[in-house]
Short mmCIF file of N, CA and C in Angstrom, two decimals:
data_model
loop_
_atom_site.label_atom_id
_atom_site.label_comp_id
_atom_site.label_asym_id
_atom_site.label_seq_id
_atom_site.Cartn_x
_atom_site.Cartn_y
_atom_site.Cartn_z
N UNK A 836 -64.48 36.08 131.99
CA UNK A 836 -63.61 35.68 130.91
C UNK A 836 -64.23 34.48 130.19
N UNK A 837 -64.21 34.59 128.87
CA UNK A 837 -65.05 33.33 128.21
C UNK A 837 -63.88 31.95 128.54
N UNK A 838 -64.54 31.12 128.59
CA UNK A 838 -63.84 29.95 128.86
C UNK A 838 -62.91 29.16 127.74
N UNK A 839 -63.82 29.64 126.65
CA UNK A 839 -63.66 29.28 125.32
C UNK A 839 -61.87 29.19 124.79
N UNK A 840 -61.54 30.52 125.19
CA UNK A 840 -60.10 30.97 125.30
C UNK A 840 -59.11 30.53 126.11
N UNK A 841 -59.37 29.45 127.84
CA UNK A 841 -58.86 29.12 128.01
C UNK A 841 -57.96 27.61 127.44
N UNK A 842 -58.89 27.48 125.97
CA UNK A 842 -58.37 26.19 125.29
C UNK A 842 -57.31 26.13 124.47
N UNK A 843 -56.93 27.61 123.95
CA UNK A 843 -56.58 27.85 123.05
C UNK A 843 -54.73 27.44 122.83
N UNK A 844 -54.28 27.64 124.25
CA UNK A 844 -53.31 27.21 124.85
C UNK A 844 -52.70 25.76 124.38
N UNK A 845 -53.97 25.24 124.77
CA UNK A 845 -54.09 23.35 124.74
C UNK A 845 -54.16 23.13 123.22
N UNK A 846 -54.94 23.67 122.37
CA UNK A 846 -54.96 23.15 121.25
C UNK A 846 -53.56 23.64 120.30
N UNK A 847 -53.24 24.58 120.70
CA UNK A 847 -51.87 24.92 120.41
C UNK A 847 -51.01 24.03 120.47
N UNK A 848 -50.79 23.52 121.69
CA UNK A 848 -50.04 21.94 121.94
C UNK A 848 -50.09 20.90 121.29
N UNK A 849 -51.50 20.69 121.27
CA UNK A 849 -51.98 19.36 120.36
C UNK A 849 -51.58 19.66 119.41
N UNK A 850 -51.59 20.80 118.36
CA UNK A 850 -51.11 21.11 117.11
C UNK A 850 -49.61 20.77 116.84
N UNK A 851 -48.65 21.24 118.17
CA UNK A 851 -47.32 21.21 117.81
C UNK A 851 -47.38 19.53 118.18
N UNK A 852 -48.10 18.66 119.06
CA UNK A 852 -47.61 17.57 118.81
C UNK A 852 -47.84 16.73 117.53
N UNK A 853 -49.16 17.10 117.17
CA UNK A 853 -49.23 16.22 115.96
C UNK A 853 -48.37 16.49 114.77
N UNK A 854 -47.58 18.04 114.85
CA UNK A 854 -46.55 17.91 113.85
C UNK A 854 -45.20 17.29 113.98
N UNK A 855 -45.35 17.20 115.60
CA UNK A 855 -43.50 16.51 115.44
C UNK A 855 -44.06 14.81 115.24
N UNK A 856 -45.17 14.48 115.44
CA UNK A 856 -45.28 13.09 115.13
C UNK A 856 -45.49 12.67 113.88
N UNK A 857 -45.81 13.76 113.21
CA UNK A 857 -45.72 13.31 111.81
C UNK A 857 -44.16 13.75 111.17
N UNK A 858 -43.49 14.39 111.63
CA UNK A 858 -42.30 14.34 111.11
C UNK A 858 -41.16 13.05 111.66
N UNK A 859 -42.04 12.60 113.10
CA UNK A 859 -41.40 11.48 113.56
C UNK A 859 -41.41 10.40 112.69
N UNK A 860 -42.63 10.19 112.14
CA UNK A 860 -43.31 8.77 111.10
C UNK A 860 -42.64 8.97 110.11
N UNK A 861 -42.40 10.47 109.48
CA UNK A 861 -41.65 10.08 108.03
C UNK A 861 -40.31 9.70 108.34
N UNK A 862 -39.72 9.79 109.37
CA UNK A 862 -37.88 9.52 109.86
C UNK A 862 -37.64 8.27 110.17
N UNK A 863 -39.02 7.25 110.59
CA UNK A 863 -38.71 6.04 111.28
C UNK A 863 -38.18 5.63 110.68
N UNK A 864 -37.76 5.18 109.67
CA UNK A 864 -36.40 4.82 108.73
C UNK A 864 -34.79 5.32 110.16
N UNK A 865 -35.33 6.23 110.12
CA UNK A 865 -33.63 6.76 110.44
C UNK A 865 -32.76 7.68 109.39
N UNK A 866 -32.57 8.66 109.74
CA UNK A 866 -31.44 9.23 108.68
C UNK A 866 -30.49 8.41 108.66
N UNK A 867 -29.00 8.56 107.73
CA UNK A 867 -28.18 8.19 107.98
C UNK A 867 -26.85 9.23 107.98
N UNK A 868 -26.16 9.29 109.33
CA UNK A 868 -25.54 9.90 109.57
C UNK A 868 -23.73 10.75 108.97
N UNK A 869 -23.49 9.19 108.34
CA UNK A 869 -22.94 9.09 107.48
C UNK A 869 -23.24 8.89 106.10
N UNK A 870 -24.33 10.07 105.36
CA UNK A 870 -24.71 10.39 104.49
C UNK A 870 -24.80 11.39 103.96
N UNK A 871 -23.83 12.19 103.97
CA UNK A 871 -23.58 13.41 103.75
C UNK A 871 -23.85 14.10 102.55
N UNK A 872 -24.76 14.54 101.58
CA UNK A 872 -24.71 14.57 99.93
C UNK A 872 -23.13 15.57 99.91
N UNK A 873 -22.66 15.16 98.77
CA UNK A 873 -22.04 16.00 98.19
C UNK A 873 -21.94 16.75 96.87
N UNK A 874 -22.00 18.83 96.91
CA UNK A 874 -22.19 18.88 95.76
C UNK A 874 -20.97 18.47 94.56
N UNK A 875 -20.09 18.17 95.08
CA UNK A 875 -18.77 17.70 94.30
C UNK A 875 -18.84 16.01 93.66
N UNK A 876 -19.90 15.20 94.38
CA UNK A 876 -19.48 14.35 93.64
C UNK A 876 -20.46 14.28 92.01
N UNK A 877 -19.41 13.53 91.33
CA UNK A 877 -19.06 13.67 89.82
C UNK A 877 -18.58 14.60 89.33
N UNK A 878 -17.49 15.56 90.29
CA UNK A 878 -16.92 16.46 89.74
C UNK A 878 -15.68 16.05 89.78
N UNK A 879 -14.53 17.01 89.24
CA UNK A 879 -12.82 16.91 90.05
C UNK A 879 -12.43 17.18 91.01
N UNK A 880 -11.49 16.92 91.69
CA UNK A 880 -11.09 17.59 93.00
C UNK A 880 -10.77 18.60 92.75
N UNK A 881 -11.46 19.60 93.69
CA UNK A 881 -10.81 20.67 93.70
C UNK A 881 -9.39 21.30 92.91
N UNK A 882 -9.45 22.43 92.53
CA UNK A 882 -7.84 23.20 92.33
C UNK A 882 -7.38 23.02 93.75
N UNK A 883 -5.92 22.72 93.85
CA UNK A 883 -5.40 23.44 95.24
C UNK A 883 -3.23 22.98 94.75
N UNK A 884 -3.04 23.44 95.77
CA UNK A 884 -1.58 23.23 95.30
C UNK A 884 -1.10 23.31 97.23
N UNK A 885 -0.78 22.12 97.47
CA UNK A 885 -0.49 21.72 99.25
C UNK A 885 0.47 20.89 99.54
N UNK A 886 1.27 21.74 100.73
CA UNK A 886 2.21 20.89 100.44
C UNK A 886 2.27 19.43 101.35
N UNK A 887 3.83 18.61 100.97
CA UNK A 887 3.32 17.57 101.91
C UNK A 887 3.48 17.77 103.04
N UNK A 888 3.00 16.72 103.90
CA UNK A 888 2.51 16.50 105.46
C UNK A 888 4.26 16.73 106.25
N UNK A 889 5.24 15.76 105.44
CA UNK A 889 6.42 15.58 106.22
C UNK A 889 7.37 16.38 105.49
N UNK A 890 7.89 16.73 104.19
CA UNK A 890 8.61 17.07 103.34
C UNK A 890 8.42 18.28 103.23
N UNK A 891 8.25 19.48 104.07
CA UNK A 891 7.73 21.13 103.89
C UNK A 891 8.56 21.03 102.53
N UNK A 892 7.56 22.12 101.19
CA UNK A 892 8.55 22.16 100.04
C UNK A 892 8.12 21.95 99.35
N UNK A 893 8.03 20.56 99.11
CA UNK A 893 7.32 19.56 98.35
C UNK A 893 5.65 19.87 98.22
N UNK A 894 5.92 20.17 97.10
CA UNK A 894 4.34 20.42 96.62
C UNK A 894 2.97 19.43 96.13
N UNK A 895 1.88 19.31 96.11
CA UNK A 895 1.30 18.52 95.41
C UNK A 895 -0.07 19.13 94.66
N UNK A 896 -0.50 18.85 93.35
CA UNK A 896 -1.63 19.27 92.59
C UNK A 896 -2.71 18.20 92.26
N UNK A 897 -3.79 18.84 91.66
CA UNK A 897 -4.35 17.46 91.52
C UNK A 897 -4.19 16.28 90.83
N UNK A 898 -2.84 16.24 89.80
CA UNK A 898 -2.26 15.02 89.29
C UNK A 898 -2.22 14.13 89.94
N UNK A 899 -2.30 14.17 91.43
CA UNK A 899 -1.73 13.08 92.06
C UNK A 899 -2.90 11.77 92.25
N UNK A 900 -4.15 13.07 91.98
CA UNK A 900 -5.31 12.13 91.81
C UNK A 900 -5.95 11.40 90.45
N UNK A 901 -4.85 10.99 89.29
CA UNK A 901 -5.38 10.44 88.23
C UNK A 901 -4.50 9.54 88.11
N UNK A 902 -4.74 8.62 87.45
CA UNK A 902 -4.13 7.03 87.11
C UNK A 902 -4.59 6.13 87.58
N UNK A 903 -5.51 6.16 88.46
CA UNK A 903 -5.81 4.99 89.93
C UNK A 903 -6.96 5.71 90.07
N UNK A 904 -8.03 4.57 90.71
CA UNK A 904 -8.87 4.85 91.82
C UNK A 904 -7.99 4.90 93.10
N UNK A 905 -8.71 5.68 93.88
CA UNK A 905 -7.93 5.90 95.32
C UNK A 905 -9.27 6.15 96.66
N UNK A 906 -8.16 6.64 97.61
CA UNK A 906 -9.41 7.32 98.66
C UNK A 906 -8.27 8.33 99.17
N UNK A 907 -9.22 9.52 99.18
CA UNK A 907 -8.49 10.78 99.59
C UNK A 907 -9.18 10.69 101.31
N UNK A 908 -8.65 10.44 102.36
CA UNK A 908 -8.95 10.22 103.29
C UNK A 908 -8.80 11.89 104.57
N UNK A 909 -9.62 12.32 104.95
CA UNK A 909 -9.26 13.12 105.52
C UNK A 909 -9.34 13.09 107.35
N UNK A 910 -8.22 13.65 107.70
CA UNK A 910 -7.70 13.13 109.13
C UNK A 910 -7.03 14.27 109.74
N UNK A 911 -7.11 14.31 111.26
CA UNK A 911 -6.57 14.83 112.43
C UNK A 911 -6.14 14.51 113.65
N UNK A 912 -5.06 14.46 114.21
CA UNK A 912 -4.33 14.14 115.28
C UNK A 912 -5.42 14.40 116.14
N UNK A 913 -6.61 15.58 116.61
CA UNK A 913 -7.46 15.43 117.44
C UNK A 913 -8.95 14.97 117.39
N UNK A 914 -8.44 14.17 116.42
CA UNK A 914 -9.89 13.67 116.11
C UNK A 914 -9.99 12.04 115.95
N UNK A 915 -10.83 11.96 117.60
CA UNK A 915 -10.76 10.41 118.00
C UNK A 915 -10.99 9.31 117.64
N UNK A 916 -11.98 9.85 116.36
CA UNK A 916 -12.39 8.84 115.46
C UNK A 916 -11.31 8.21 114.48
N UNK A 917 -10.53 9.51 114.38
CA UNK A 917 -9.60 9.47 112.82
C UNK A 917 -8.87 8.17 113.48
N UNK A 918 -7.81 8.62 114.96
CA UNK A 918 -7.31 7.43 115.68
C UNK A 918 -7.81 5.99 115.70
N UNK A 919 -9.35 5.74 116.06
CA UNK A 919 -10.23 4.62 115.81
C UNK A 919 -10.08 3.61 114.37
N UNK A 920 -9.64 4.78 113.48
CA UNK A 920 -10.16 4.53 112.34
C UNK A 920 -7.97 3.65 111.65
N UNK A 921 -7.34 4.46 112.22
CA UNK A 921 -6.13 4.40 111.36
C UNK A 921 -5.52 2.97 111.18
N UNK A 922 -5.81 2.30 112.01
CA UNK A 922 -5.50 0.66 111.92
C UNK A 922 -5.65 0.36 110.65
N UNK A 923 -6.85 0.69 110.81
CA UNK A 923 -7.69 -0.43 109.67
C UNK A 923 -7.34 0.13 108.36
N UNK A 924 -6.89 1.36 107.98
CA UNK A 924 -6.23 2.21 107.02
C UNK A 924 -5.32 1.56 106.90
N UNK A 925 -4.13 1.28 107.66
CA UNK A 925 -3.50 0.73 107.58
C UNK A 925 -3.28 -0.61 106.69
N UNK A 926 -4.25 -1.22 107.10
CA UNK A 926 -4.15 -2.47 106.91
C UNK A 926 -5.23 -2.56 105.29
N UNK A 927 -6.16 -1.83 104.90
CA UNK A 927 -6.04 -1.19 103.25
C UNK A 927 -4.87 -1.32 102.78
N UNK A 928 -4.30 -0.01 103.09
CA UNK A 928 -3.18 0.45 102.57
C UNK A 928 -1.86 -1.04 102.31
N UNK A 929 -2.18 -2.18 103.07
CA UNK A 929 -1.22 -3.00 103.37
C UNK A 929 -1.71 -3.94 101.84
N UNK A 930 -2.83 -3.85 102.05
CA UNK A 930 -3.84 -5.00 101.01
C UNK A 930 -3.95 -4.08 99.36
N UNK A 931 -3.17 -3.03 99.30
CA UNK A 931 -2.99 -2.71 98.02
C UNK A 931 -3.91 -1.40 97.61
N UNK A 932 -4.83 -0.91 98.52
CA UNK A 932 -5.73 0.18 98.37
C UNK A 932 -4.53 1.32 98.42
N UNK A 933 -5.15 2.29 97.90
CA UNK A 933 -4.43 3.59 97.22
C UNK A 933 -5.35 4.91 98.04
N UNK A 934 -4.33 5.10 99.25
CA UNK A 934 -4.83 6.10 100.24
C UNK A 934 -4.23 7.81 99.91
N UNK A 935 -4.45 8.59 99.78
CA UNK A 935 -4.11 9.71 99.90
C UNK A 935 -4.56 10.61 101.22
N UNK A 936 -3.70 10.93 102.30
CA UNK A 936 -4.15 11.05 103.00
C UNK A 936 -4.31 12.90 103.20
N UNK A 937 -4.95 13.69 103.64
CA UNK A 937 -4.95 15.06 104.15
C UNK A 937 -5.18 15.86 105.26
N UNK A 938 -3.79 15.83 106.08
CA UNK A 938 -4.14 16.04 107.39
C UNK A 938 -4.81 17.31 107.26
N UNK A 939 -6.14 17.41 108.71
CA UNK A 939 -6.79 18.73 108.28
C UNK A 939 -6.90 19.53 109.47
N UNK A 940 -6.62 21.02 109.27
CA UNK A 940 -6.49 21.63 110.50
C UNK A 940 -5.79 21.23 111.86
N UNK A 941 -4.35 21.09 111.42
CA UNK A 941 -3.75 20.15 112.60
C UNK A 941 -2.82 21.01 113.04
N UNK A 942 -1.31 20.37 114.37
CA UNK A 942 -0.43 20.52 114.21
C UNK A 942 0.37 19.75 113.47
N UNK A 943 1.47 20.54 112.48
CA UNK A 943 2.01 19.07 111.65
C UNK A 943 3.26 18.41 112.37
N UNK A 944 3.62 19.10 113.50
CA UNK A 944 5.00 18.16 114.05
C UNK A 944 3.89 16.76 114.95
N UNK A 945 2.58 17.59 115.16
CA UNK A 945 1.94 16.36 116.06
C UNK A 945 1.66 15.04 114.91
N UNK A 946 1.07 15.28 113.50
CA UNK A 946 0.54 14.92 112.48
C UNK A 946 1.78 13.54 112.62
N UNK A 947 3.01 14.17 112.20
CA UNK A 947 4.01 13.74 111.61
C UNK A 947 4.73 12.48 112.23
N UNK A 948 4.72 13.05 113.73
CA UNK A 948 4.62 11.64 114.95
C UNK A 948 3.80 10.77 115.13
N UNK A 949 2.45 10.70 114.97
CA UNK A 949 1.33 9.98 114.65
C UNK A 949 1.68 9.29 113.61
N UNK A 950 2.09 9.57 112.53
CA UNK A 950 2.10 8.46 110.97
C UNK A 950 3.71 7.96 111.80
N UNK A 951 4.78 8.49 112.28
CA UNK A 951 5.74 7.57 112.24
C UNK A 951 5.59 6.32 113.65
N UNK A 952 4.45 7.05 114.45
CA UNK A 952 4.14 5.84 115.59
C UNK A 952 3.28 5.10 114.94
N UNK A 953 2.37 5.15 114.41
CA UNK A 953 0.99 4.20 114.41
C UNK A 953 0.87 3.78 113.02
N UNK A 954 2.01 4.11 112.01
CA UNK A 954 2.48 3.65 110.43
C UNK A 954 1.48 4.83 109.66
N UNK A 955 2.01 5.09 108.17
CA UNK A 955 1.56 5.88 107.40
C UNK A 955 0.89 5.25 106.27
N UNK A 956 -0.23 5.11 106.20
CA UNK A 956 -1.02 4.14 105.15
C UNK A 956 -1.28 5.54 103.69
N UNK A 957 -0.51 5.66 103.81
CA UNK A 957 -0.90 6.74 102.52
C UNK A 957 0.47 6.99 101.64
N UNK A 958 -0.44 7.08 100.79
CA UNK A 958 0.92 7.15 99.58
C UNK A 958 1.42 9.06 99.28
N UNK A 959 0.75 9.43 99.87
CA UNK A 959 0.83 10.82 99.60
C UNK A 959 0.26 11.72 100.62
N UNK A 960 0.97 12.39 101.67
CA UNK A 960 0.49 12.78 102.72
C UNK A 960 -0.04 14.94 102.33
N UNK A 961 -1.13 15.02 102.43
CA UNK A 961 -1.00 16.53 102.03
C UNK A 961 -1.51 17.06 103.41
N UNK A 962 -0.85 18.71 103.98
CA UNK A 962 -1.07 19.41 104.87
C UNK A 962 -1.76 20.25 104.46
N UNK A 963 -2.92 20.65 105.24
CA UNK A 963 -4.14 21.44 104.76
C UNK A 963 -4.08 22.68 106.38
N UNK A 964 -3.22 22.80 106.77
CA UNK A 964 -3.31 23.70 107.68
C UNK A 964 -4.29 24.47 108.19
N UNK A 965 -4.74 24.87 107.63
CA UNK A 965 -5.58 26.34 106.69
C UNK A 965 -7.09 25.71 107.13
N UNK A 966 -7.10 24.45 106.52
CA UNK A 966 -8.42 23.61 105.90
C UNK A 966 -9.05 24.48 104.76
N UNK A 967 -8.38 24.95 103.84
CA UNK A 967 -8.99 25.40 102.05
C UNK A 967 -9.43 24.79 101.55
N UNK A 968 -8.48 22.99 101.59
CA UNK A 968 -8.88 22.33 100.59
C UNK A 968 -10.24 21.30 101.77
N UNK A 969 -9.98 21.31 102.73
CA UNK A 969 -11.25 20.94 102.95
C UNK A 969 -12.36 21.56 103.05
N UNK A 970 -12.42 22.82 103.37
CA UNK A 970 -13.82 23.53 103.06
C UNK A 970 -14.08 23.50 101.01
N UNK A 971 -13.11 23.84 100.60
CA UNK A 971 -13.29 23.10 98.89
C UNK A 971 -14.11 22.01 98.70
N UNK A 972 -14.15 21.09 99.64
CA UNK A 972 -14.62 19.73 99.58
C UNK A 972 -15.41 19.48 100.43
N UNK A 973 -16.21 20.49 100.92
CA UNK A 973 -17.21 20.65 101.71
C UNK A 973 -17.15 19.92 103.21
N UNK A 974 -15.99 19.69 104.04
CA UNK A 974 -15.70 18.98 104.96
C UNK A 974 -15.73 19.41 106.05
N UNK A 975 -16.61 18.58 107.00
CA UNK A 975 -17.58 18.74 108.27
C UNK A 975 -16.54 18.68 108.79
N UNK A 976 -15.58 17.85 109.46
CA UNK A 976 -14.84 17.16 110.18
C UNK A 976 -14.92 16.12 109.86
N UNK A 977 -13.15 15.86 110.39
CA UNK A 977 -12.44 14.71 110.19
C UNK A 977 -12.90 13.43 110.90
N UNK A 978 -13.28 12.11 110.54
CA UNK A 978 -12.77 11.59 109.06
C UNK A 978 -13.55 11.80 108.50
N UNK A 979 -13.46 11.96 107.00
CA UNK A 979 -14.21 11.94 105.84
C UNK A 979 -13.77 11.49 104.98
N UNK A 980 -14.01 10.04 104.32
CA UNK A 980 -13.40 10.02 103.13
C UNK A 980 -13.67 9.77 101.47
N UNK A 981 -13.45 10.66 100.40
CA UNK A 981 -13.73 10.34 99.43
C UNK A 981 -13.05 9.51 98.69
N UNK A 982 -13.94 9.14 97.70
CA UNK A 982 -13.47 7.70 96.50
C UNK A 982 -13.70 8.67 95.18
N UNK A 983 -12.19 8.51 94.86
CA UNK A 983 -11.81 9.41 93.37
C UNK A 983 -11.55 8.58 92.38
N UNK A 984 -11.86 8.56 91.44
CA UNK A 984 -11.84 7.66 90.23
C UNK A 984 -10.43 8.03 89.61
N UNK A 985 -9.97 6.94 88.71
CA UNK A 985 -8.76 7.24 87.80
C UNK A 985 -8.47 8.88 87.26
N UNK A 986 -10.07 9.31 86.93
CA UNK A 986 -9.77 10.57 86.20
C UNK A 986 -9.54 11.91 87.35
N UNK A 987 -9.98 11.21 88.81
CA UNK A 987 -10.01 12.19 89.39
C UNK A 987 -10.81 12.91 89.50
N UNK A 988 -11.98 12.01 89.45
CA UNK A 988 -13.57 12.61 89.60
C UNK A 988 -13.98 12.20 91.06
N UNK A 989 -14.71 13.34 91.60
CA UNK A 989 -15.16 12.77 93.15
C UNK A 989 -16.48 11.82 92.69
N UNK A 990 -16.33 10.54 93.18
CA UNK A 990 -17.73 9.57 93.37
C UNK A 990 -18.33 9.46 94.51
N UNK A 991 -17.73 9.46 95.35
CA UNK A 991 -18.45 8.99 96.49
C UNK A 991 -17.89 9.76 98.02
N UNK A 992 -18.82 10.28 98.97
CA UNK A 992 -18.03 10.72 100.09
C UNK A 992 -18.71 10.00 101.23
N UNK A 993 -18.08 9.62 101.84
CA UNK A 993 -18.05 8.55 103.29
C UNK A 993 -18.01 9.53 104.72
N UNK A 994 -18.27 9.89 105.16
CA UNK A 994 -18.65 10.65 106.57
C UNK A 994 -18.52 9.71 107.51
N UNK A 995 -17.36 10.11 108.36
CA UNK A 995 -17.29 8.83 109.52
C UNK A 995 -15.84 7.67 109.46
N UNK A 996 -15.61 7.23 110.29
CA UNK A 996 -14.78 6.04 110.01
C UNK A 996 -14.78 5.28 109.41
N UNK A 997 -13.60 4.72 108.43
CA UNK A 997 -13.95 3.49 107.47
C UNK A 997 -13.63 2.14 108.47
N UNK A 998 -14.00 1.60 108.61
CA UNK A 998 -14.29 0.27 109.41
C UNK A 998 -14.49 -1.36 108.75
N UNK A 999 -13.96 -2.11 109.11
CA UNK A 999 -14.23 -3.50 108.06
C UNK A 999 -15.80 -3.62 107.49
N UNK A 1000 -16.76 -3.32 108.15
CA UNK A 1000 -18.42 -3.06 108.07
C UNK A 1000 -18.66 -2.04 106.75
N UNK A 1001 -18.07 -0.89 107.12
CA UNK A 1001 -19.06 -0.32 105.91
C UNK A 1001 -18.22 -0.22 104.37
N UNK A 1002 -16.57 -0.80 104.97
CA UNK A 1002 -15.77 -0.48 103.82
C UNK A 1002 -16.45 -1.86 102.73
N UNK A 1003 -16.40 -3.13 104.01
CA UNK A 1003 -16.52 -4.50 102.58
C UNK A 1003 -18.56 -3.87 102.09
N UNK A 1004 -19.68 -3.10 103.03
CA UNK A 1004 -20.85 -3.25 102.68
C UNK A 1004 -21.12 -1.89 101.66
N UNK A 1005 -19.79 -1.00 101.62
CA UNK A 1005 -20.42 -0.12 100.54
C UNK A 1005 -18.90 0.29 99.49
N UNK A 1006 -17.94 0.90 100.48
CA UNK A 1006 -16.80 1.16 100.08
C UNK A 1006 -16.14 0.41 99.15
N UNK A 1007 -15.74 -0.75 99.03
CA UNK A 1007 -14.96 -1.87 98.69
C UNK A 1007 -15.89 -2.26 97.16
N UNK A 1008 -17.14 -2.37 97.12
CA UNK A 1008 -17.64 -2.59 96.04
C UNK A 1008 -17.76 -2.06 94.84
N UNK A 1009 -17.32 -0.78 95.44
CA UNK A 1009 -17.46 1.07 94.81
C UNK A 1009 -15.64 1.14 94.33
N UNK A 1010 -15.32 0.97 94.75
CA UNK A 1010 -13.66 0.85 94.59
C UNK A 1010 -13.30 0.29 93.75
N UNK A 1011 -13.54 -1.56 93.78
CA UNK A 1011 -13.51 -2.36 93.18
C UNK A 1011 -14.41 -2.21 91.61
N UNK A 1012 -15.37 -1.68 91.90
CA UNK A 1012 -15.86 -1.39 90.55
C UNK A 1012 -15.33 -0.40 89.41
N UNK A 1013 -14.56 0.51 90.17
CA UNK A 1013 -13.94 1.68 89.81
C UNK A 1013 -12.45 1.09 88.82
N UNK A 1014 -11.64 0.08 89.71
CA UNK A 1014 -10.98 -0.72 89.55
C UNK A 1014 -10.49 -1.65 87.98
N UNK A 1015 -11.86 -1.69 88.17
CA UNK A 1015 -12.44 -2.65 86.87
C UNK A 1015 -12.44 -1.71 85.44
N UNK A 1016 -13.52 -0.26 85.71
CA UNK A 1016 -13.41 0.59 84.91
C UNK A 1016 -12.16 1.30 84.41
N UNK A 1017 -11.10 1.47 84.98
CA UNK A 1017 -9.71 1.79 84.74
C UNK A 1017 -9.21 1.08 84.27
N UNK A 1018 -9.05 -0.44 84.51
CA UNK A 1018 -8.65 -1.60 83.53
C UNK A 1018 -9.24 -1.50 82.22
N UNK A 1019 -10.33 -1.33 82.01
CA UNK A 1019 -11.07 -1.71 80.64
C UNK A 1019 -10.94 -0.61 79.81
#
């Protein structure tokens, strides 16, 4: 047997390593995980017509998203992060931010006990049962939250918990600027 051929194996290897190391070098940055592109933002929210979270009946459209910047926040009773995250919603919501919240793929009697134990930071609770309007809005899982402008244009989508960290280092500036543009 030529010997020649027993290399072929090995250089095979060497080949696949030098490609994951060069895909390693272009990443050393780091992705970021909570960077989700979205093809919706600078668009409208979605069509949808859902009703609310507590009030079966009661309907809501996308009117609810114009007049204001807001954050359409999306959330689930089994989703540990969303829990992690609701304080601090809260306490937005306390400081004058304009939450819309959309429970997603839940139970809603569980949903409904959750906002009356741990407070309801949202001005408008919508039930997405189904998750329509979150696959509409291209949504991985809960939390996710977008920043909708006065007109009700998607700007920005947040992947992950909003937290005092990334709300004052990205969120809050984006808001606040939005803020400004609706005034003027």
């Amino acid at each position: 047997m030529n010997k020649k051929v027993l290399f072929i194996p090995l250089a095979l290897f060497i080949g696949l390593v030098v490609m994951f190391l060069v895909q390693l070098t272009r990443n050393a940055g780091g992705d970021d995980p909570t960077k989700l592109e979205s093809v919706l933002v600078g668009k409208p929210v979605p069509q949808f017509k859902l009703e609310d979270l507590v009030e079966a009946g009661k309907l809501y459209e996308q009117g609810i998203f114009k007049g204001e910047p807001l954050l359409l926040n999306v959330w689930a009773t089994w989703c540990p992060t969303c829990y992690a995250e609701h304080s601090y919603l809260n306490e937005l919501s306390a400081d004058g931010v304009k939450i819309v919240g959309l429970n997603y793929k839940d139970d809603r009697l569980k949903a409904v006990q959750w906002l009356n134990e741990l407070g309801n930071p949202y001005v408008h609770s919508l039930f997405d049962g189904n998750g329509m309007l979150g696959m509409d809005l291209g949504v991985y899982g809960a939390p996710e939250t977008f920043l909708i402008d006065a007109n009700g244009i998607i700007r920005y989508r947040h992947v992950g918990d909003v937290n005092p960290r990334n709300w004052s280092e990205k969120l809050q500036p984006m808001y606040q600027a939005l803020l400004e543009e609706a005034k003027g």
